[in-house]
Amino acid sequence: MEDLIEDVYRKHSRRVLATLIRLLGDFDRAEEALHDAFAAAARTWPRDGVPDNPFAWLVSTGRFRAIDHIRRRTRFDASLRDIEDTLYPSADEKEVGDMELIEDDMLRLIFTCCHPVIPADAQMAMALREVCGLTTEEIAHAFLVPAPTVAQRIVRAKSKIRAEAIPYEVPSHEELPQRLDRVLHVIYLVFNEGYSASSGNEMIRTDLAVEAIRLARLLRGLLPHPDVSGLLSLMLLQDSRRLARRDANGDLILLAEQDRNLWDRAEINEGLRLLHDVMRHGEIGIYTLQAAIAAEHARAQTPADTDWRQVAAYFDLLLSVQPSPIAELNRAVAIAMLDGPEQGLQLVDTILQAGDLGSYHLAHSARADFLRQLGRTKQALEAYETALAHCRQAPERAFLQKRISELAAAAEGQ
């Protein structure tokens, strides 16, 4: 039962929180209600069984626990009298189970986190905390800043929402375009955390990847914009490889070694159709360029069929629009596939010397792989060890440890 409750928490806690924020009108109160609801589930579900609709049960339980807390506080603070009536006049059982409202709650949450009055760094931190459920420490690691700094940003963002009385809603159609970039960025952050978890025992968080795709579809219905279609295409093409990215033991399988028969052809076809429409009719933004790169992999029947020259060209375009050390790193891999590992190594060394990716394990892992291909075993081992020191995800750590063991054994045999 404990494992089942943990699974429900992993799959549904963010959406339960989003609905509780709508019903209770306050982030902190909703988070307290969320924890109360799951604590109640841990006590009652083993005895009474799992309810038919765990989501609705958790929302109802959390809401009524919150109201009960407020009622008890009114005994000590007369200013809180009748607060449950003023805060929740329409939060009846029908609203708790209204699927149309619930479907929009995550999008409401993202738009609230991305409100223009909240600083950009706080928007991202708050979205990762509230939408993805990442800990403060995990967010700090992702942004390479101290954990207390992240915590302060989130606290200030919540205070701003209360002080400015920011509405918990999807903005009007007229306001959507000016807030689109941040919302798309957050949805992509949610997807990336699902596609490759930043830490923990699991490489893939399917719940987050699926939720990000659902949100993009919902947003596309509200605002048929080329960037929304480009992002949806990108996520579909990347998600199509999900089943092939790990073996039966949960271990990482590299792109070149994946069984492409396991790739989801329906997602690939939909992603390619969206990409074709955007490339033909729309503005070609950063997500569309990344989708075009993913499409080159999706079209290739075998790794050898990949058009690496086209991939590198797309990365050149992407870097001209939005310079990024991550994109530079991925371009270096494409160049290495064209011109050999020595060229790739030179590019990665230049990137690392710039200092932006010094703690990014994939940069050191790429460098190690180029060194391994060049037969520079000792340096490769050192680079893999550096990558391992910066890696926080168990499957990737296992992959790096395997590489280290293989190289160490090869070095002893020389």
Short mmCIF file of C-alpha atoms in Angstrom, two decimals:
data_model
loop_
_atom_site.label_atom_id
_atom_site.label_comp_id
_atom_site.label_asym_id
_atom_site.label_seq_id
_atom_site.Cartn_x
_atom_site.Cartn_y
_atom_site.Cartn_z
CA MET A 1 0.00 0.00 0.00
CA GLU A 2 2.88 2.36 0.78
CA ASP A 3 4.26 1.88 -2.73
CA LEU A 4 0.80 2.51 -4.23
CA ILE A 5 0.39 5.77 -2.30
CA GLU A 6 3.86 6.88 -3.41
CA ASP A 7 2.87 6.10 -7.00
CA VAL A 8 -0.34 8.14 -6.65
CA TYR A 9 1.68 10.99 -5.16
CA ARG A 10 4.13 10.89 -8.04
CA LYS A 11 1.40 10.81 -10.69
CA HIS A 12 -1.23 13.11 -9.22
CA SER A 13 0.20 15.38 -6.50
CA ARG A 14 0.97 18.32 -8.81
CA ARG A 15 -2.52 18.30 -10.31
CA VAL A 16 -4.09 17.90 -6.86
CA LEU A 17 -2.05 20.92 -5.75
CA ALA A 18 -3.10 22.96 -8.78
CA THR A 19 -6.78 22.27 -8.09
CA LEU A 20 -6.38 23.01 -4.37
CA ILE A 21 -4.78 26.37 -5.21
CA ARG A 22 -7.85 27.21 -7.29
CA LEU A 23 -10.24 26.11 -4.54
CA LEU A 24 -8.34 27.61 -1.58
CA GLY A 25 -6.89 30.70 -3.23
CA ASP A 26 -3.47 30.47 -1.59
CA PHE A 27 -0.28 28.56 -2.45
CA ASP A 28 0.89 27.88 1.10
CA ARG A 29 -2.58 26.85 2.29
CA ALA A 30 -2.90 24.52 -0.72
CA GLU A 31 0.49 22.91 -0.05
CA GLU A 32 -0.46 22.30 3.56
CA ALA A 33 -3.78 20.81 2.41
CA LEU A 34 -1.96 18.57 -0.08
CA HIS A 35 0.25 17.11 2.64
CA ASP A 36 -2.74 16.69 4.96
CA ALA A 37 -4.62 14.82 2.24
CA PHE A 38 -1.81 12.36 1.59
CA ALA A 39 -1.27 11.89 5.32
CA ALA A 40 -4.96 10.99 5.59
CA ALA A 41 -4.61 8.61 2.65
CA ALA A 42 -1.71 6.84 4.38
CA ARG A 43 -3.92 6.32 7.43
CA THR A 44 -7.22 5.36 5.81
CA TRP A 45 -6.50 3.66 2.49
CA PRO A 46 -4.80 0.59 4.04
CA ARG A 47 -7.93 0.14 6.17
CA ASP A 48 -10.73 1.18 3.80
CA GLY A 49 -9.16 0.52 0.41
CA VAL A 50 -8.19 2.90 -2.38
CA PRO A 51 -11.12 5.08 -3.52
CA ASP A 52 -12.43 4.72 -7.06
CA ASN A 53 -11.24 8.23 -7.88
CA PRO A 54 -8.08 8.93 -5.82
CA PHE A 55 -7.68 12.40 -7.35
CA ALA A 56 -11.15 13.60 -6.33
CA TRP A 57 -10.73 12.00 -2.87
CA LEU A 58 -7.44 13.80 -2.29
CA VAL A 59 -8.80 17.16 -3.47
CA SER A 60 -11.92 16.88 -1.30
CA THR A 61 -9.97 15.70 1.74
CA GLY A 62 -7.36 18.42 1.38
CA ARG A 63 -9.99 21.13 0.92
CA PHE A 64 -12.02 20.11 3.95
CA ARG A 65 -8.90 19.77 6.10
CA ALA A 66 -7.94 23.33 5.12
CA ILE A 67 -11.39 24.66 5.98
CA ASP A 68 -11.26 22.81 9.30
CA HIS A 69 -7.90 24.42 10.11
CA ILE A 70 -9.31 27.86 9.32
CA ARG A 71 -12.41 27.27 11.44
CA ARG A 72 -10.25 26.29 14.40
CA ARG A 73 -8.14 29.42 13.95
CA THR A 74 -11.25 31.61 14.04
CA ARG A 75 -11.59 30.78 17.72
CA PHE A 76 -8.39 32.73 18.31
CA ASP A 77 -8.64 35.42 15.63
CA ALA A 78 -11.99 37.14 15.16
CA SER A 79 -10.76 38.72 11.93
CA LEU A 80 -10.92 35.30 10.29
CA ARG A 81 -14.64 34.88 11.04
CA ASP A 82 -16.63 33.45 8.13
CA ILE A 83 -13.46 33.14 6.03
CA GLU A 84 -14.51 29.76 4.69
CA ASP A 85 -17.68 31.32 3.28
CA THR A 86 -15.86 34.20 1.60
CA LEU A 87 -13.04 32.06 0.20
CA TYR A 88 -15.00 29.08 -1.03
CA PRO A 89 -18.57 30.07 -1.85
CA SER A 90 -18.71 27.83 -4.93
CA ALA A 91 -16.32 25.03 -4.01
CA ASP A 92 -18.93 22.31 -3.74
CA GLU A 93 -18.57 18.64 -4.66
CA LYS A 94 -19.54 19.34 -8.28
CA GLU A 95 -16.71 21.83 -8.67
CA VAL A 96 -14.21 19.47 -7.07
CA GLY A 97 -15.09 16.88 -9.69
CA ASP A 98 -15.56 19.25 -12.64
CA MET A 99 -13.12 17.79 -15.18
CA GLU A 100 -13.21 20.87 -17.41
CA LEU A 101 -11.99 23.01 -14.53
CA ILE A 102 -9.47 20.40 -13.42
CA GLU A 103 -8.01 20.06 -16.93
CA ASP A 104 -7.25 23.80 -16.90
CA ASP A 105 -5.80 23.91 -13.37
CA MET A 106 -2.22 23.06 -14.35
CA LEU A 107 -2.29 25.68 -17.08
CA ARG A 108 -3.68 28.21 -14.59
CA LEU A 109 -0.83 27.33 -12.25
CA ILE A 110 1.79 27.87 -14.96
CA PHE A 111 0.33 31.21 -16.03
CA THR A 112 0.23 32.34 -12.40
CA CYS A 113 3.88 31.36 -11.88
CA CYS A 114 4.76 33.22 -15.09
CA HIS A 115 2.92 36.46 -14.35
CA PRO A 116 4.90 39.49 -15.59
CA VAL A 117 5.14 41.09 -12.12
CA ILE A 118 7.23 38.12 -10.91
CA PRO A 119 10.95 38.28 -11.79
CA ALA A 120 12.05 35.78 -14.42
CA ASP A 121 14.40 33.82 -12.14
CA ALA A 122 11.63 33.50 -9.54
CA GLN A 123 9.15 32.40 -12.22
CA MET A 124 11.35 29.48 -13.20
CA ALA A 125 12.13 28.46 -9.63
CA MET A 126 8.49 28.61 -8.60
CA ALA A 127 7.31 26.70 -11.64
CA LEU A 128 9.82 23.90 -11.07
CA ARG A 129 8.79 23.73 -7.42
CA GLU A 130 5.03 23.90 -7.85
CA VAL A 131 4.53 22.29 -11.26
CA CYS A 132 7.31 19.67 -11.25
CA GLY A 133 7.54 19.13 -7.51
CA LEU A 134 11.33 19.51 -7.46
CA THR A 135 12.97 20.20 -4.13
CA THR A 136 14.72 23.49 -3.46
CA GLU A 137 18.06 21.66 -3.57
CA GLU A 138 17.29 20.12 -6.97
CA ILE A 139 16.32 23.50 -8.41
CA ALA A 140 19.46 25.07 -6.96
CA HIS A 141 21.57 22.38 -8.65
CA ALA A 142 19.83 22.97 -11.97
CA PHE A 143 20.43 26.73 -11.86
CA LEU A 144 23.87 26.51 -10.19
CA VAL A 145 22.86 28.80 -7.32
CA PRO A 146 22.73 28.25 -3.52
CA ALA A 147 19.59 26.57 -2.18
CA PRO A 148 18.75 29.49 0.17
CA THR A 149 18.73 31.80 -2.87
CA VAL A 150 16.15 29.58 -4.58
CA ALA A 151 14.04 29.41 -1.42
CA GLN A 152 14.06 33.21 -1.12
CA ARG A 153 13.00 33.61 -4.75
CA ILE A 154 10.03 31.29 -4.25
CA VAL A 155 8.96 33.01 -1.02
CA ARG A 156 9.17 36.43 -2.67
CA ALA A 157 7.19 35.20 -5.68
CA LYS A 158 4.37 33.89 -3.46
CA SER A 159 4.36 37.14 -1.49
CA LYS A 160 4.11 39.07 -4.77
CA ILE A 161 1.14 36.96 -5.87
CA ARG A 162 -0.66 37.71 -2.59
CA ALA A 163 0.27 41.39 -2.49
CA GLU A 164 -0.71 42.03 -6.10
CA ALA A 165 -3.81 39.80 -5.87
CA ILE A 166 -2.72 38.06 -9.06
CA PRO A 167 -5.70 36.10 -10.41
CA TYR A 168 -5.37 32.36 -10.68
CA GLU A 169 -6.48 32.08 -14.27
CA VAL A 170 -5.51 31.70 -17.89
CA PRO A 171 -5.31 35.28 -19.21
CA SER A 172 -7.57 36.70 -21.87
CA HIS A 173 -6.90 35.91 -25.52
CA GLU A 174 -5.49 39.42 -25.97
CA GLU A 175 -2.96 38.90 -23.16
CA LEU A 176 -1.83 35.42 -24.21
CA PRO A 177 0.81 36.36 -26.81
CA GLN A 178 2.82 38.63 -24.50
CA ARG A 179 3.05 35.88 -21.87
CA LEU A 180 3.56 33.00 -24.27
CA ASP A 181 7.36 32.74 -24.22
CA ARG A 182 7.63 32.18 -20.48
CA VAL A 183 4.78 29.69 -20.41
CA LEU A 184 6.30 27.68 -23.27
CA HIS A 185 9.62 27.71 -21.45
CA VAL A 186 8.02 26.34 -18.30
CA ILE A 187 6.15 23.64 -20.19
CA TYR A 188 9.45 22.61 -21.81
CA LEU A 189 11.14 22.58 -18.39
CA VAL A 190 8.38 20.26 -17.16
CA PHE A 191 8.91 18.01 -20.17
CA ASN A 192 12.69 17.95 -19.76
CA GLU A 193 12.36 16.91 -16.13
CA GLY A 194 10.12 14.08 -17.34
CA TYR A 195 12.35 13.17 -20.28
CA SER A 196 15.51 13.05 -18.16
CA ALA A 197 15.02 13.52 -14.43
CA SER A 198 17.58 15.83 -12.83
CA SER A 199 18.17 13.42 -9.95
CA GLY A 200 16.84 10.32 -8.26
CA ASN A 201 16.51 6.64 -9.09
CA GLU A 202 14.44 7.00 -12.25
CA MET A 203 15.75 8.29 -15.56
CA ILE A 204 12.29 9.04 -16.97
CA ARG A 205 9.30 10.60 -15.22
CA THR A 206 6.55 9.63 -17.62
CA ASP A 207 3.91 11.56 -15.67
CA LEU A 208 5.67 14.87 -16.25
CA ALA A 209 6.43 14.21 -19.92
CA VAL A 210 2.83 13.26 -20.62
CA GLU A 211 1.52 16.24 -18.64
CA ALA A 212 3.75 18.66 -20.58
CA ILE A 213 2.46 17.29 -23.89
CA ARG A 214 -1.14 17.57 -22.64
CA LEU A 215 -0.57 21.17 -21.57
CA ALA A 216 0.93 22.05 -24.96
CA ARG A 217 -2.12 20.57 -26.69
CA LEU A 218 -4.40 22.58 -24.40
CA LEU A 219 -2.43 25.76 -25.02
CA ARG A 220 -2.48 25.17 -28.77
CA GLY A 221 -6.27 25.05 -28.60
CA LEU A 222 -6.27 28.43 -26.84
CA LEU A 223 -3.62 30.04 -29.04
CA PRO A 224 -2.75 28.38 -32.38
CA HIS A 225 0.75 29.92 -32.54
CA PRO A 226 3.72 28.50 -34.52
CA ASP A 227 5.87 28.37 -31.37
CA VAL A 228 3.24 26.26 -29.56
CA SER A 229 3.10 23.83 -32.49
CA GLY A 230 6.89 23.78 -32.67
CA LEU A 231 7.18 22.89 -29.00
CA LEU A 232 4.49 20.21 -29.25
CA SER A 233 6.28 18.73 -32.27
CA LEU A 234 9.59 18.72 -30.40
CA MET A 235 8.16 17.01 -27.33
CA LEU A 236 6.32 14.37 -29.38
CA LEU A 237 9.44 13.51 -31.38
CA GLN A 238 11.57 13.23 -28.25
CA ASP A 239 8.95 11.35 -26.25
CA SER A 240 8.56 8.84 -29.10
CA ARG A 241 11.86 7.25 -28.01
CA ARG A 242 10.77 6.72 -24.40
CA LEU A 243 10.37 2.92 -24.47
CA ALA A 244 13.72 2.42 -26.20
CA ARG A 245 15.79 4.57 -23.85
CA ARG A 246 16.19 2.01 -21.06
CA ASP A 247 16.48 -1.75 -20.84
CA ALA A 248 14.54 -4.22 -18.70
CA ASN A 249 16.72 -3.32 -15.70
CA GLY A 250 16.11 0.41 -16.15
CA ASP A 251 19.62 1.02 -17.44
CA LEU A 252 20.32 3.78 -19.96
CA ILE A 253 20.50 2.93 -23.67
CA LEU A 254 22.22 5.50 -25.88
CA LEU A 255 20.47 6.81 -29.00
CA ALA A 256 22.80 4.96 -31.35
CA GLU A 257 22.09 1.64 -29.60
CA GLN A 258 18.31 1.92 -29.27
CA ASP A 259 15.91 -0.51 -30.90
CA ARG A 260 14.13 1.84 -33.28
CA ASN A 261 11.26 -0.61 -33.65
CA LEU A 262 10.26 0.47 -30.15
CA TRP A 263 9.93 4.11 -31.16
CA ASP A 264 6.33 5.33 -31.12
CA ARG A 265 5.48 5.83 -34.79
CA ALA A 266 2.17 7.58 -34.01
CA GLU A 267 3.98 10.26 -32.00
CA ILE A 268 6.65 10.56 -34.69
CA ASN A 269 4.09 10.98 -37.46
CA GLU A 270 2.16 13.59 -35.50
CA GLY A 271 5.34 15.44 -34.63
CA LEU A 272 6.49 15.43 -38.27
CA ARG A 273 3.10 16.70 -39.46
CA LEU A 274 3.18 19.58 -36.99
CA LEU A 275 6.76 20.39 -37.95
CA HIS A 276 5.93 20.36 -41.67
CA ASP A 277 3.01 22.75 -41.16
CA VAL A 278 5.08 25.18 -39.09
CA MET A 279 8.07 25.09 -41.45
CA ARG A 280 5.80 25.72 -44.41
CA HIS A 281 3.51 28.40 -43.01
CA GLY A 282 4.74 29.73 -39.68
CA GLU A 283 7.54 31.60 -38.02
CA ILE A 284 10.47 29.28 -37.35
CA GLY A 285 11.36 29.74 -33.68
CA ILE A 286 13.73 27.99 -31.31
CA TYR A 287 11.40 25.08 -30.55
CA THR A 288 10.75 24.48 -34.24
CA LEU A 289 14.51 24.37 -34.93
CA GLN A 290 14.97 21.86 -32.11
CA ALA A 291 12.05 19.84 -33.48
CA ALA A 292 13.76 19.84 -36.89
CA ILE A 293 16.87 18.36 -35.25
CA ALA A 294 14.78 15.69 -33.51
CA ALA A 295 13.07 14.96 -36.83
CA GLU A 296 16.40 14.08 -38.46
CA HIS A 297 16.85 11.33 -35.87
CA ALA A 298 13.22 10.22 -36.20
CA ARG A 299 13.49 9.86 -39.98
CA ALA A 300 16.72 7.82 -39.86
CA GLN A 301 16.07 4.09 -40.13
CA THR A 302 19.49 3.37 -38.62
CA PRO A 303 22.05 5.55 -36.80
CA ALA A 304 24.19 5.54 -39.96
CA ASP A 305 21.30 7.09 -41.92
CA THR A 306 21.28 10.23 -39.75
CA ASP A 307 22.02 13.38 -41.74
CA TRP A 308 24.55 14.85 -39.33
CA ARG A 309 25.41 17.68 -41.71
CA GLN A 310 21.79 18.85 -41.59
CA VAL A 311 21.74 18.41 -37.82
CA ALA A 312 24.84 20.60 -37.49
CA ALA A 313 23.29 23.19 -39.81
CA TYR A 314 20.16 23.38 -37.67
CA PHE A 315 22.33 23.86 -34.58
CA ASP A 316 24.12 26.72 -36.35
CA LEU A 317 20.74 28.36 -36.98
CA LEU A 318 19.65 27.74 -33.40
CA LEU A 319 22.83 29.28 -32.01
CA SER A 320 22.43 32.33 -34.23
CA VAL A 321 18.97 32.90 -32.75
CA GLN A 322 19.61 31.86 -29.15
CA PRO A 323 23.24 31.30 -28.09
CA SER A 324 23.49 28.54 -25.51
CA PRO A 325 26.37 26.41 -24.20
CA ILE A 326 24.07 23.35 -24.20
CA ALA A 327 23.31 23.87 -27.89
CA GLU A 328 27.04 24.36 -28.52
CA LEU A 329 27.72 21.04 -26.79
CA ASN A 330 25.13 19.23 -28.89
CA ARG A 331 26.52 20.85 -32.02
CA ALA A 332 29.98 19.57 -31.02
CA VAL A 333 28.59 16.03 -30.97
CA ALA A 334 27.13 16.50 -34.46
CA ILE A 335 30.45 17.89 -35.74
CA ALA A 336 32.27 14.92 -34.22
CA MET A 337 29.99 12.57 -36.13
CA LEU A 338 30.93 14.42 -39.32
CA ASP A 339 34.61 15.21 -38.80
CA GLY A 340 35.76 12.80 -36.13
CA PRO A 341 36.26 12.78 -32.33
CA GLU A 342 39.35 15.03 -32.40
CA GLN A 343 37.27 17.91 -33.76
CA GLY A 344 34.54 17.20 -31.24
CA LEU A 345 37.07 17.17 -28.41
CA GLN A 346 38.47 20.55 -29.41
CA LEU A 347 34.99 22.07 -29.44
CA VAL A 348 34.04 20.60 -26.05
CA ASP A 349 37.32 21.76 -24.49
CA THR A 350 36.58 25.29 -25.72
CA ILE A 351 33.09 25.12 -24.22
CA LEU A 352 34.39 23.87 -20.86
CA GLN A 353 37.12 26.51 -20.78
CA ALA A 354 34.41 29.17 -21.08
CA GLY A 355 33.21 27.98 -17.68
CA ASP A 356 29.45 27.77 -18.21
CA LEU A 357 29.23 23.96 -18.20
CA GLY A 358 31.89 23.15 -15.62
CA SER A 359 29.40 21.28 -13.42
CA TYR A 360 27.31 19.84 -16.26
CA HIS A 361 27.98 16.12 -16.27
CA LEU A 362 27.01 15.57 -19.91
CA ALA A 363 29.75 17.95 -21.08
CA HIS A 364 32.38 15.93 -19.24
CA SER A 365 30.78 12.70 -20.41
CA ALA A 366 30.96 13.85 -24.05
CA ARG A 367 34.60 14.82 -23.58
CA ALA A 368 35.32 11.44 -22.02
CA ASP A 369 33.70 9.64 -24.94
CA PHE A 370 35.78 11.55 -27.49
CA LEU A 371 38.94 10.73 -25.52
CA ARG A 372 37.91 7.06 -25.36
CA GLN A 373 37.42 6.96 -29.13
CA LEU A 374 40.86 8.51 -29.58
CA GLY A 375 42.44 5.82 -27.40
CA ARG A 376 43.50 8.27 -24.67
CA THR A 377 42.37 5.94 -21.92
CA LYS A 378 43.85 7.65 -18.86
CA GLN A 379 42.40 11.04 -19.78
CA ALA A 380 39.07 9.43 -20.65
CA LEU A 381 38.93 7.79 -17.23
CA GLU A 382 39.58 11.12 -15.54
CA ALA A 383 36.86 12.79 -17.60
CA TYR A 384 34.35 10.04 -16.80
CA GLU A 385 35.19 10.38 -13.10
CA THR A 386 34.53 14.12 -13.33
CA ALA A 387 31.22 13.46 -15.06
CA LEU A 388 30.26 10.97 -12.35
CA ALA A 389 31.07 13.48 -9.61
CA HIS A 390 28.55 15.94 -11.09
CA CYS A 391 25.81 13.41 -11.98
CA ARG A 392 22.82 13.07 -9.65
CA GLN A 393 20.62 10.60 -11.55
CA ALA A 394 21.01 6.90 -10.69
CA PRO A 395 20.71 5.36 -14.21
CA GLU A 396 23.19 7.85 -15.67
CA ARG A 397 25.54 7.25 -12.75
CA ALA A 398 25.31 3.51 -13.39
CA PHE A 399 26.13 4.09 -17.07
CA LEU A 400 29.17 6.21 -16.21
CA GLN A 401 30.37 3.68 -13.64
CA LYS A 402 30.07 0.96 -16.27
CA ARG A 403 32.16 2.99 -18.70
CA ILE A 404 34.78 3.58 -16.02
CA SER A 405 34.96 -0.14 -15.19
CA GLU A 406 35.29 -1.08 -18.87
CA LEU A 407 38.07 1.45 -19.46
CA ALA A 408 39.89 0.51 -16.27
CA ALA A 409 39.81 -3.16 -17.29
CA ALA A 410 41.06 -2.26 -20.78
CA ALA A 411 43.88 -0.17 -19.30
CA GLU A 412 45.00 -3.08 -17.13
CA GLY A 413 45.07 -5.36 -20.17
CA GLN A 414 47.29 -3.03 -22.15
#
